[in-house]
PDB file of C-alpha atoms in Angstrom:
ATOM      1  CA  UNK A   1     103.760  40.062  70.892  1.00 85.00           C
ATOM      2  CA  UNK A   2     101.017  41.490  73.078  1.00 90.00           C
ATOM      3  CA  UNK A   3     102.245  44.745  74.509  1.00 94.00           C
ATOM      4  CA  UNK A   4     100.779  47.039  77.166  1.00 96.00           C
ATOM      5  CA  UNK A   5     101.594  50.725  76.616  1.00 97.00           C
ATOM      6  CA  UNK A   6     101.102  53.045  79.537  1.00 97.00           C
ATOM      7  CA  UNK A   7     101.301  56.659  78.239  1.00 96.00           C
ATOM      8  CA  UNK A   8      99.073  59.680  79.026  1.00 95.00           C
ATOM      9  CA  UNK A   9      99.974  61.775  75.939  1.00 95.00           C
ATOM     10  CA  UNK A  10      97.308  60.846  73.323  1.00 95.00           C
ATOM     11  CA  UNK A  11      99.392  61.860  70.312  1.00 95.00           C
ATOM     12  CA  UNK A  12     102.410  59.885  71.453  1.00 94.00           C
ATOM     13  CA  UNK A  13     100.141  56.968  72.326  1.00 95.00           C
ATOM     14  CA  UNK A  14      98.701  56.939  68.795  1.00 94.00           C
ATOM     15  CA  UNK A  15     102.231  56.893  67.394  1.00 93.00           C
ATOM     16  CA  UNK A  16     103.247  54.062  69.641  1.00 94.00           C
ATOM     17  CA  UNK A  17     100.218  52.041  68.736  1.00 92.00           C
ATOM     18  CA  UNK A  18     100.825  52.493  65.019  1.00 91.00           C
ATOM     19  CA  UNK A  19     104.538  51.868  65.215  1.00 92.00           C
ATOM     20  CA  UNK A  20     104.353  48.779  67.412  1.00 93.00           C
ATOM     21  CA  UNK A  21     101.442  47.549  65.362  1.00 89.00           C
ATOM     22  CA  UNK A  22     103.476  47.816  62.156  1.00 88.00           C
ATOM     23  CA  UNK A  23     106.194  45.803  63.922  1.00 88.00           C
ATOM     24  CA  UNK A  24     103.651  42.994  64.456  1.00 87.00           C
ATOM     25  CA  UNK A  25     102.576  43.648  68.026  1.00 90.00           C
ATOM     26  CA  UNK A  26      99.022  43.658  69.420  1.00 89.00           C
ATOM     27  CA  UNK A  27      98.864  46.803  71.616  1.00 93.00           C
ATOM     28  CA  UNK A  28      96.594  47.564  74.559  1.00 93.00           C
ATOM     29  CA  UNK A  29      96.834  51.065  75.953  1.00 94.00           C
ATOM     30  CA  UNK A  30      96.072  52.790  79.293  1.00 96.00           C
ATOM     31  CA  UNK A  31      96.902  56.295  80.525  1.00 96.00           C
ATOM     32  CA  UNK A  32      97.120  56.050  84.339  1.00 97.00           C
ATOM     33  CA  UNK A  33      98.810  54.112  87.108  1.00 97.00           C
ATOM     34  CA  UNK A  34      95.458  52.769  88.311  1.00 96.00           C
ATOM     35  CA  UNK A  35      94.529  51.381  84.942  1.00 96.00           C
ATOM     36  CA  UNK A  36      98.029  49.959  84.428  1.00 96.00           C
ATOM     37  CA  UNK A  37      97.777  48.045  87.685  1.00 95.00           C
ATOM     38  CA  UNK A  38      94.287  46.774  86.759  1.00 93.00           C
ATOM     39  CA  UNK A  39      95.480  45.719  83.258  1.00 92.00           C
ATOM     40  CA  UNK A  40      98.564  43.975  84.607  1.00 93.00           C
ATOM     41  CA  UNK A  41      96.490  42.128  87.221  1.00 90.00           C
ATOM     42  CA  UNK A  42      93.887  40.974  84.637  1.00 86.00           C
ATOM     43  CA  UNK A  43      95.985  40.036  81.654  1.00 83.00           C
ATOM     44  CA  UNK A  44      99.252  38.651  80.352  1.00 88.00           C
ATOM     45  CA  UNK A  45     101.641  40.653  78.281  1.00 93.00           C
ATOM     46  CA  UNK A  46     104.903  39.863  76.572  1.00 92.00           C
ATOM     47  CA  UNK A  47     106.221  43.284  77.498  1.00 95.00           C
ATOM     48  CA  UNK A  48     105.143  46.699  78.925  1.00 97.00           C
ATOM     49  CA  UNK A  49     106.152  50.076  77.724  1.00 97.00           C
ATOM     50  CA  UNK A  50     105.699  52.281  80.783  1.00 97.00           C
ATOM     51  CA  UNK A  51     105.867  56.113  81.034  1.00 96.00           C
ATOM     52  CA  UNK A  52     107.369  57.300  84.343  1.00 94.00           C
ATOM     53  CA  UNK A  53     105.333  60.594  84.726  1.00 94.00           C
ATOM     54  CA  UNK A  54     101.698  59.774  84.750  1.00 96.00           C
ATOM     55  CA  UNK A  55      98.635  61.861  85.910  1.00 96.00           C
ATOM     56  CA  UNK A  56      97.985  59.876  89.068  1.00 95.00           C
ATOM     57  CA  UNK A  57     101.494  58.969  90.086  1.00 95.00           C
ATOM     58  CA  UNK A  58     104.779  57.529  88.968  1.00 95.00           C
ATOM     59  CA  UNK A  59     105.298  54.569  86.630  1.00 95.00           C
ATOM     60  CA  UNK A  60     108.044  53.580  89.000  1.00 96.00           C
ATOM     61  CA  UNK A  61     105.363  52.785  91.576  1.00 96.00           C
ATOM     62  CA  UNK A  62     103.551  50.577  89.087  1.00 96.00           C
ATOM     63  CA  UNK A  63     106.891  48.783  88.408  1.00 96.00           C
ATOM     64  CA  UNK A  64     107.443  48.300  92.080  1.00 96.00           C
ATOM     65  CA  UNK A  65     103.967  46.762  92.526  1.00 94.00           C
ATOM     66  CA  UNK A  66     104.603  44.421  89.648  1.00 95.00           C
ATOM     67  CA  UNK A  67     107.974  43.224  90.990  1.00 95.00           C
ATOM     68  CA  UNK A  68     106.720  43.023  94.579  1.00 95.00           C
ATOM     69  CA  UNK A  69     104.268  40.283  93.567  1.00 93.00           C
ATOM     70  CA  UNK A  70     106.923  38.355  91.624  1.00 93.00           C
ATOM     71  CA  UNK A  71     105.724  39.287  88.139  1.00 93.00           C
ATOM     72  CA  UNK A  72     108.640  39.195  85.817  1.00 93.00           C
ATOM     73  CA  UNK A  73     106.902  40.715  82.788  1.00 95.00           C
ATOM     74  CA  UNK A  74     109.616  42.687  80.870  1.00 96.00           C
ATOM     75  CA  UNK A  75     109.275  46.485  81.272  1.00 97.00           C
ATOM     76  CA  UNK A  76     110.745  49.271  79.262  1.00 97.00           C
ATOM     77  CA  UNK A  77     110.563  52.632  80.918  1.00 96.00           C
ATOM     78  CA  UNK A  78     109.793  55.520  78.600  1.00 92.00           C
ATOM     79  CA  UNK A  79     110.398  59.038  79.933  1.00 88.00           C
ATOM     80  CA  UNK A  80     111.685  62.525  79.459  1.00 87.00           C
ATOM     81  CA  UNK A  81     113.670  61.990  82.684  1.00 84.00           C
ATOM     82  CA  UNK A  82     116.812  60.730  81.033  1.00 81.00           C
ATOM     83  CA  UNK A  83     119.706  61.729  83.247  1.00 87.00           C
ATOM     84  CA  UNK A  84     121.960  58.926  84.560  1.00 89.00           C
ATOM     85  CA  UNK A  85     120.496  59.002  88.098  1.00 92.00           C
ATOM     86  CA  UNK A  86     116.976  58.591  86.586  1.00 91.00           C
ATOM     87  CA  UNK A  87     118.161  55.598  84.467  1.00 90.00           C
ATOM     88  CA  UNK A  88     119.979  54.015  87.387  1.00 93.00           C
ATOM     89  CA  UNK A  89     116.817  54.376  89.608  1.00 93.00           C
ATOM     90  CA  UNK A  90     114.643  52.817  87.004  1.00 93.00           C
ATOM     91  CA  UNK A  91     116.871  49.906  86.200  1.00 94.00           C
ATOM     92  CA  UNK A  92     117.571  49.212  89.848  1.00 95.00           C
ATOM     93  CA  UNK A  93     113.855  49.389  90.479  1.00 94.00           C
ATOM     94  CA  UNK A  94     113.268  46.359  88.170  1.00 95.00           C
ATOM     95  CA  UNK A  95     113.033  47.773  84.713  1.00 96.00           C
ATOM     96  CA  UNK A  96     114.535  45.683  81.874  1.00 96.00           C
ATOM     97  CA  UNK A  97     115.322  48.707  79.714  1.00 96.00           C
ATOM     98  CA  UNK A  98     115.068  52.491  79.722  1.00 95.00           C
ATOM     99  CA  UNK A  99     114.589  54.827  76.782  1.00 94.00           C
ATOM    100  CA  UNK A 100     114.460  58.575  76.905  1.00 92.00           C
ATOM    101  CA  UNK A 101     112.194  60.920  74.962  1.00 90.00           C
ATOM    102  CA  UNK A 102     112.359  61.837  72.139  1.00 89.00           C
ATOM    103  CA  UNK A 103     113.071  58.401  70.622  1.00 92.00           C
ATOM    104  CA  UNK A 104     113.084  56.529  67.337  1.00 93.00           C
ATOM    105  CA  UNK A 105     110.127  54.146  66.828  1.00 93.00           C
ATOM    106  CA  UNK A 106     112.315  51.543  65.125  1.00 93.00           C
ATOM    107  CA  UNK A 107     114.695  51.583  68.146  1.00 95.00           C
ATOM    108  CA  UNK A 108     111.762  51.278  70.577  1.00 95.00           C
ATOM    109  CA  UNK A 109     110.359  48.271  68.619  1.00 94.00           C
ATOM    110  CA  UNK A 110     113.807  46.568  68.622  1.00 94.00           C
ATOM    111  CA  UNK A 111     114.239  47.172  72.413  1.00 95.00           C
ATOM    112  CA  UNK A 112     110.736  45.764  73.055  1.00 95.00           C
ATOM    113  CA  UNK A 113     111.581  42.687  70.980  1.00 93.00           C
ATOM    114  CA  UNK A 114     114.839  42.251  72.929  1.00 93.00           C
ATOM    115  CA  UNK A 115     113.265  42.391  76.364  1.00 94.00           C
ATOM    116  CA  UNK A 116     110.379  40.099  75.301  1.00 91.00           C
ATOM    117  CA  UNK A 117     112.842  37.647  73.827  1.00 89.00           C
ATOM    118  CA  UNK A 118     114.778  37.537  77.056  1.00 88.00           C
ATOM    119  CA  UNK A 119     111.472  37.217  78.957  1.00 83.00           C
ATOM    120  CA  UNK A 120     110.813  34.009  76.973  1.00 79.00           C
ATOM    121  CA  UNK A 121     114.321  32.723  77.803  1.00 78.00           C
ATOM    122  CA  UNK A 122     115.788  33.118  74.251  1.00 78.00           C
ATOM    123  CA  UNK A 123     119.124  34.564  73.543  1.00 74.00           C
ATOM    124  CA  UNK A 124     118.920  34.645  69.715  1.00 82.00           C
ATOM    125  CA  UNK A 125     116.569  36.833  67.601  1.00 86.00           C
ATOM    126  CA  UNK A 126     115.073  34.012  65.505  1.00 91.00           C
ATOM    127  CA  UNK A 127     112.377  31.483  66.366  1.00 91.00           C
ATOM    128  CA  UNK A 128     113.217  27.940  65.126  1.00 89.00           C
ATOM    129  CA  UNK A 129     111.275  24.714  65.061  1.00 88.00           C
ATOM    130  CA  UNK A 130     112.952  22.110  62.818  1.00 86.00           C
ATOM    131  CA  UNK A 131     113.269  23.600  59.367  1.00 89.00           C
ATOM    132  CA  UNK A 132     110.792  26.384  60.165  1.00 92.00           C
ATOM    133  CA  UNK A 133     112.362  29.796  61.018  1.00 94.00           C
ATOM    134  CA  UNK A 134     110.674  33.084  61.981  1.00 94.00           C
ATOM    135  CA  UNK A 135     112.233  36.473  62.195  1.00 94.00           C
ATOM    136  CA  UNK A 136     110.168  38.741  64.461  1.00 90.00           C
ATOM    137  CA  UNK A 137     112.194  41.796  63.385  1.00 89.00           C
ATOM    138  CA  UNK A 138     111.141  41.548  59.770  1.00 92.00           C
ATOM    139  CA  UNK A 139     107.939  39.540  60.216  1.00 91.00           C
ATOM    140  CA  UNK A 140     109.357  36.935  57.742  1.00 94.00           C
ATOM    141  CA  UNK A 141     109.248  33.196  57.743  1.00 95.00           C
ATOM    142  CA  UNK A 142     111.173  30.423  55.920  1.00 95.00           C
ATOM    143  CA  UNK A 143     110.688  26.715  55.565  1.00 93.00           C
ATOM    144  CA  UNK A 144     113.709  24.753  54.442  1.00 92.00           C
ATOM    145  CA  UNK A 145     115.236  28.097  53.404  1.00 92.00           C
ATOM    146  CA  UNK A 146     112.317  29.093  51.201  1.00 94.00           C
ATOM    147  CA  UNK A 147     110.252  32.194  52.017  1.00 95.00           C
ATOM    148  CA  UNK A 148     106.692  31.702  53.169  1.00 94.00           C
ATOM    149  CA  UNK A 149     104.068  34.417  52.795  1.00 94.00           C
ATOM    150  CA  UNK A 150     102.196  34.923  56.103  1.00 94.00           C
ATOM    151  CA  UNK A 151      99.565  37.427  57.121  1.00 92.00           C
ATOM    152  CA  UNK A 152     100.165  39.483  60.303  1.00 88.00           C
ATOM    153  CA  UNK A 153      97.893  37.308  62.367  1.00 88.00           C
ATOM    154  CA  UNK A 154      99.171  34.036  60.893  1.00 93.00           C
ATOM    155  CA  UNK A 155     102.619  35.244  61.995  1.00 92.00           C
ATOM    156  CA  UNK A 156     101.365  36.048  65.440  1.00 90.00           C
ATOM    157  CA  UNK A 157      99.766  32.601  65.880  1.00 93.00           C
ATOM    158  CA  UNK A 158     102.919  30.811  64.618  1.00 94.00           C
ATOM    159  CA  UNK A 159     105.331  32.861  66.726  1.00 91.00           C
ATOM    160  CA  UNK A 160     103.150  32.192  69.884  1.00 89.00           C
ATOM    161  CA  UNK A 161     103.563  28.451  69.234  1.00 93.00           C
ATOM    162  CA  UNK A 162     107.240  28.585  68.251  1.00 92.00           C
ATOM    163  CA  UNK A 163     108.320  30.636  71.255  1.00 87.00           C
ATOM    164  CA  UNK A 164     108.181  27.414  73.221  1.00 84.00           C
ATOM    165  CA  UNK A 165     108.185  24.372  70.965  1.00 85.00           C
ATOM    166  CA  UNK A 166     106.541  21.410  72.539  1.00 87.00           C
ATOM    167  CA  UNK A 167     104.453  23.481  74.987  1.00 90.00           C
ATOM    168  CA  UNK A 168     100.704  23.430  74.469  1.00 93.00           C
ATOM    169  CA  UNK A 169      99.102  26.849  73.802  1.00 92.00           C
ATOM    170  CA  UNK A 170      95.390  27.074  74.567  1.00 93.00           C
ATOM    171  CA  UNK A 171      92.963  28.787  72.196  1.00 91.00           C
ATOM    172  CA  UNK A 172      92.533  31.571  74.802  1.00 88.00           C
ATOM    173  CA  UNK A 173      96.234  32.142  74.985  1.00 88.00           C
ATOM    174  CA  UNK A 174      96.518  32.491  71.217  1.00 90.00           C
ATOM    175  CA  UNK A 175      93.486  34.791  71.128  1.00 87.00           C
ATOM    176  CA  UNK A 176      95.202  37.069  73.657  1.00 83.00           C
ATOM    177  CA  UNK A 177      98.117  37.402  71.186  1.00 80.00           C
ATOM    178  CA  UNK A 178      95.784  38.270  68.299  1.00 82.00           C
ATOM    179  CA  UNK A 179      93.348  40.729  69.736  1.00 77.00           C
ATOM    180  CA  UNK A 180      93.476  43.800  71.940  1.00 73.00           C
ATOM    181  CA  UNK A 181      90.799  44.793  74.389  1.00 67.00           C
ATOM    182  CA  UNK A 182      88.793  46.856  71.926  1.00 64.00           C
ATOM    183  CA  UNK A 183      88.862  44.239  69.137  1.00 67.00           C
ATOM    184  CA  UNK A 184      86.061  41.721  68.689  1.00 71.00           C
ATOM    185  CA  UNK A 185      87.258  38.125  68.884  1.00 70.00           C
ATOM    186  CA  UNK A 186      85.862  36.101  66.055  1.00 73.00           C
ATOM    187  CA  UNK A 187      84.614  32.690  67.335  1.00 75.00           C
ATOM    188  CA  UNK A 188      86.606  30.453  64.977  1.00 85.00           C
ATOM    189  CA  UNK A 189      89.487  32.757  64.194  1.00 88.00           C
ATOM    190  CA  UNK A 190      92.211  30.555  65.792  1.00 91.00           C
ATOM    191  CA  UNK A 191      90.989  27.482  63.956  1.00 93.00           C
ATOM    192  CA  UNK A 192      90.935  29.294  60.619  1.00 93.00           C
ATOM    193  CA  UNK A 193      94.497  30.598  61.061  1.00 93.00           C
ATOM    194  CA  UNK A 194      95.757  27.084  62.166  1.00 94.00           C
ATOM    195  CA  UNK A 195      94.144  25.617  59.040  1.00 95.00           C
ATOM    196  CA  UNK A 196      95.813  28.190  56.789  1.00 95.00           C
ATOM    197  CA  UNK A 197      99.194  27.763  58.466  1.00 95.00           C
ATOM    198  CA  UNK A 198      99.070  24.022  58.028  1.00 94.00           C
ATOM    199  CA  UNK A 199      98.559  24.562  54.309  1.00 94.00           C
ATOM    200  CA  UNK A 200     101.676  26.652  54.250  1.00 94.00           C
ATOM    201  CA  UNK A 201     104.046  24.856  56.627  1.00 92.00           C
ATOM    202  CA  UNK A 202     102.690  21.332  56.520  1.00 90.00           C
ATOM    203  CA  UNK A 203      99.966  19.565  58.613  1.00 89.00           C
ATOM    204  CA  UNK A 204     102.571  17.820  60.721  1.00 89.00           C
ATOM    205  CA  UNK A 205     104.172  21.051  61.903  1.00 90.00           C
ATOM    206  CA  UNK A 206     101.264  22.063  64.154  1.00 93.00           C
ATOM    207  CA  UNK A 207      99.711  19.458  66.416  1.00 94.00           C
ATOM    208  CA  UNK A 208      96.230  19.658  67.854  1.00 94.00           C
ATOM    209  CA  UNK A 209      96.043  18.396  71.400  1.00 93.00           C
ATOM    210  CA  UNK A 210      92.373  17.563  71.866  1.00 91.00           C
ATOM    211  CA  UNK A 211      90.703  19.628  74.603  1.00 90.00           C
ATOM    212  CA  UNK A 212      93.868  21.566  75.357  1.00 94.00           C
ATOM    213  CA  UNK A 213      95.163  23.530  72.398  1.00 94.00           C
ATOM    214  CA  UNK A 214      98.009  23.472  69.951  1.00 95.00           C
ATOM    215  CA  UNK A 215     101.820  22.970  69.824  1.00 94.00           C
ATOM    216  CA  UNK A 216     104.682  23.057  67.407  1.00 92.00           C
ATOM    217  CA  UNK A 217     107.150  20.229  67.627  1.00 77.00           C
ATOM    218  CA  UNK A 218     110.843  20.355  67.013  1.00 57.00           C
ATOM    219  CA  UNK A 219     113.941  21.896  68.597  1.00 51.00           C
ATOM    220  CA  UNK A 220     113.969  25.537  69.458  1.00 40.00           C
TER     221      UNK A 220
END
């Protein structure tokens, strides 16, 4: 997953980046409403973790802007304002979930996975394509019931393809899942990961569509 975290507390931000990173996410971070709007206008994210109280305004206004333009990116509001009226306001304002501070990182990661899953139109927690199964919660993979060892980035590439079997993912789309803003994109990284994945799951599992990208075949 590629996640945007909007949080102005640097210590909390560092914890969120580490925790979500360990859960397999690529995390981009901003600290203001203005930067959040710019990030959401410029990039695609699987989910947003949005603080409500920010230095230049309310995260609820960022959420309102997002929904007003028809952007359905899943949003989890993260805030110390955790009374029922606050939660109702946030959820009615278009948030997909709401978590009060303090919170447990494992619970946050699970909630982010859940809203991202719903954002991709999936009800179940597992990704399936034929005999290939991925579990985003444990970052594990099996083929015909046998465990497959995948690196973090191999898992990210394969999950991007398996979220919508049969749909072509461009190289740029896959790169967005692998790298945050501050990371240098290696010129042939996607090709290398695809090559390594084919060695592990079979060449026929991942199809190259010349000039367009890659796709995984098989029922979801």
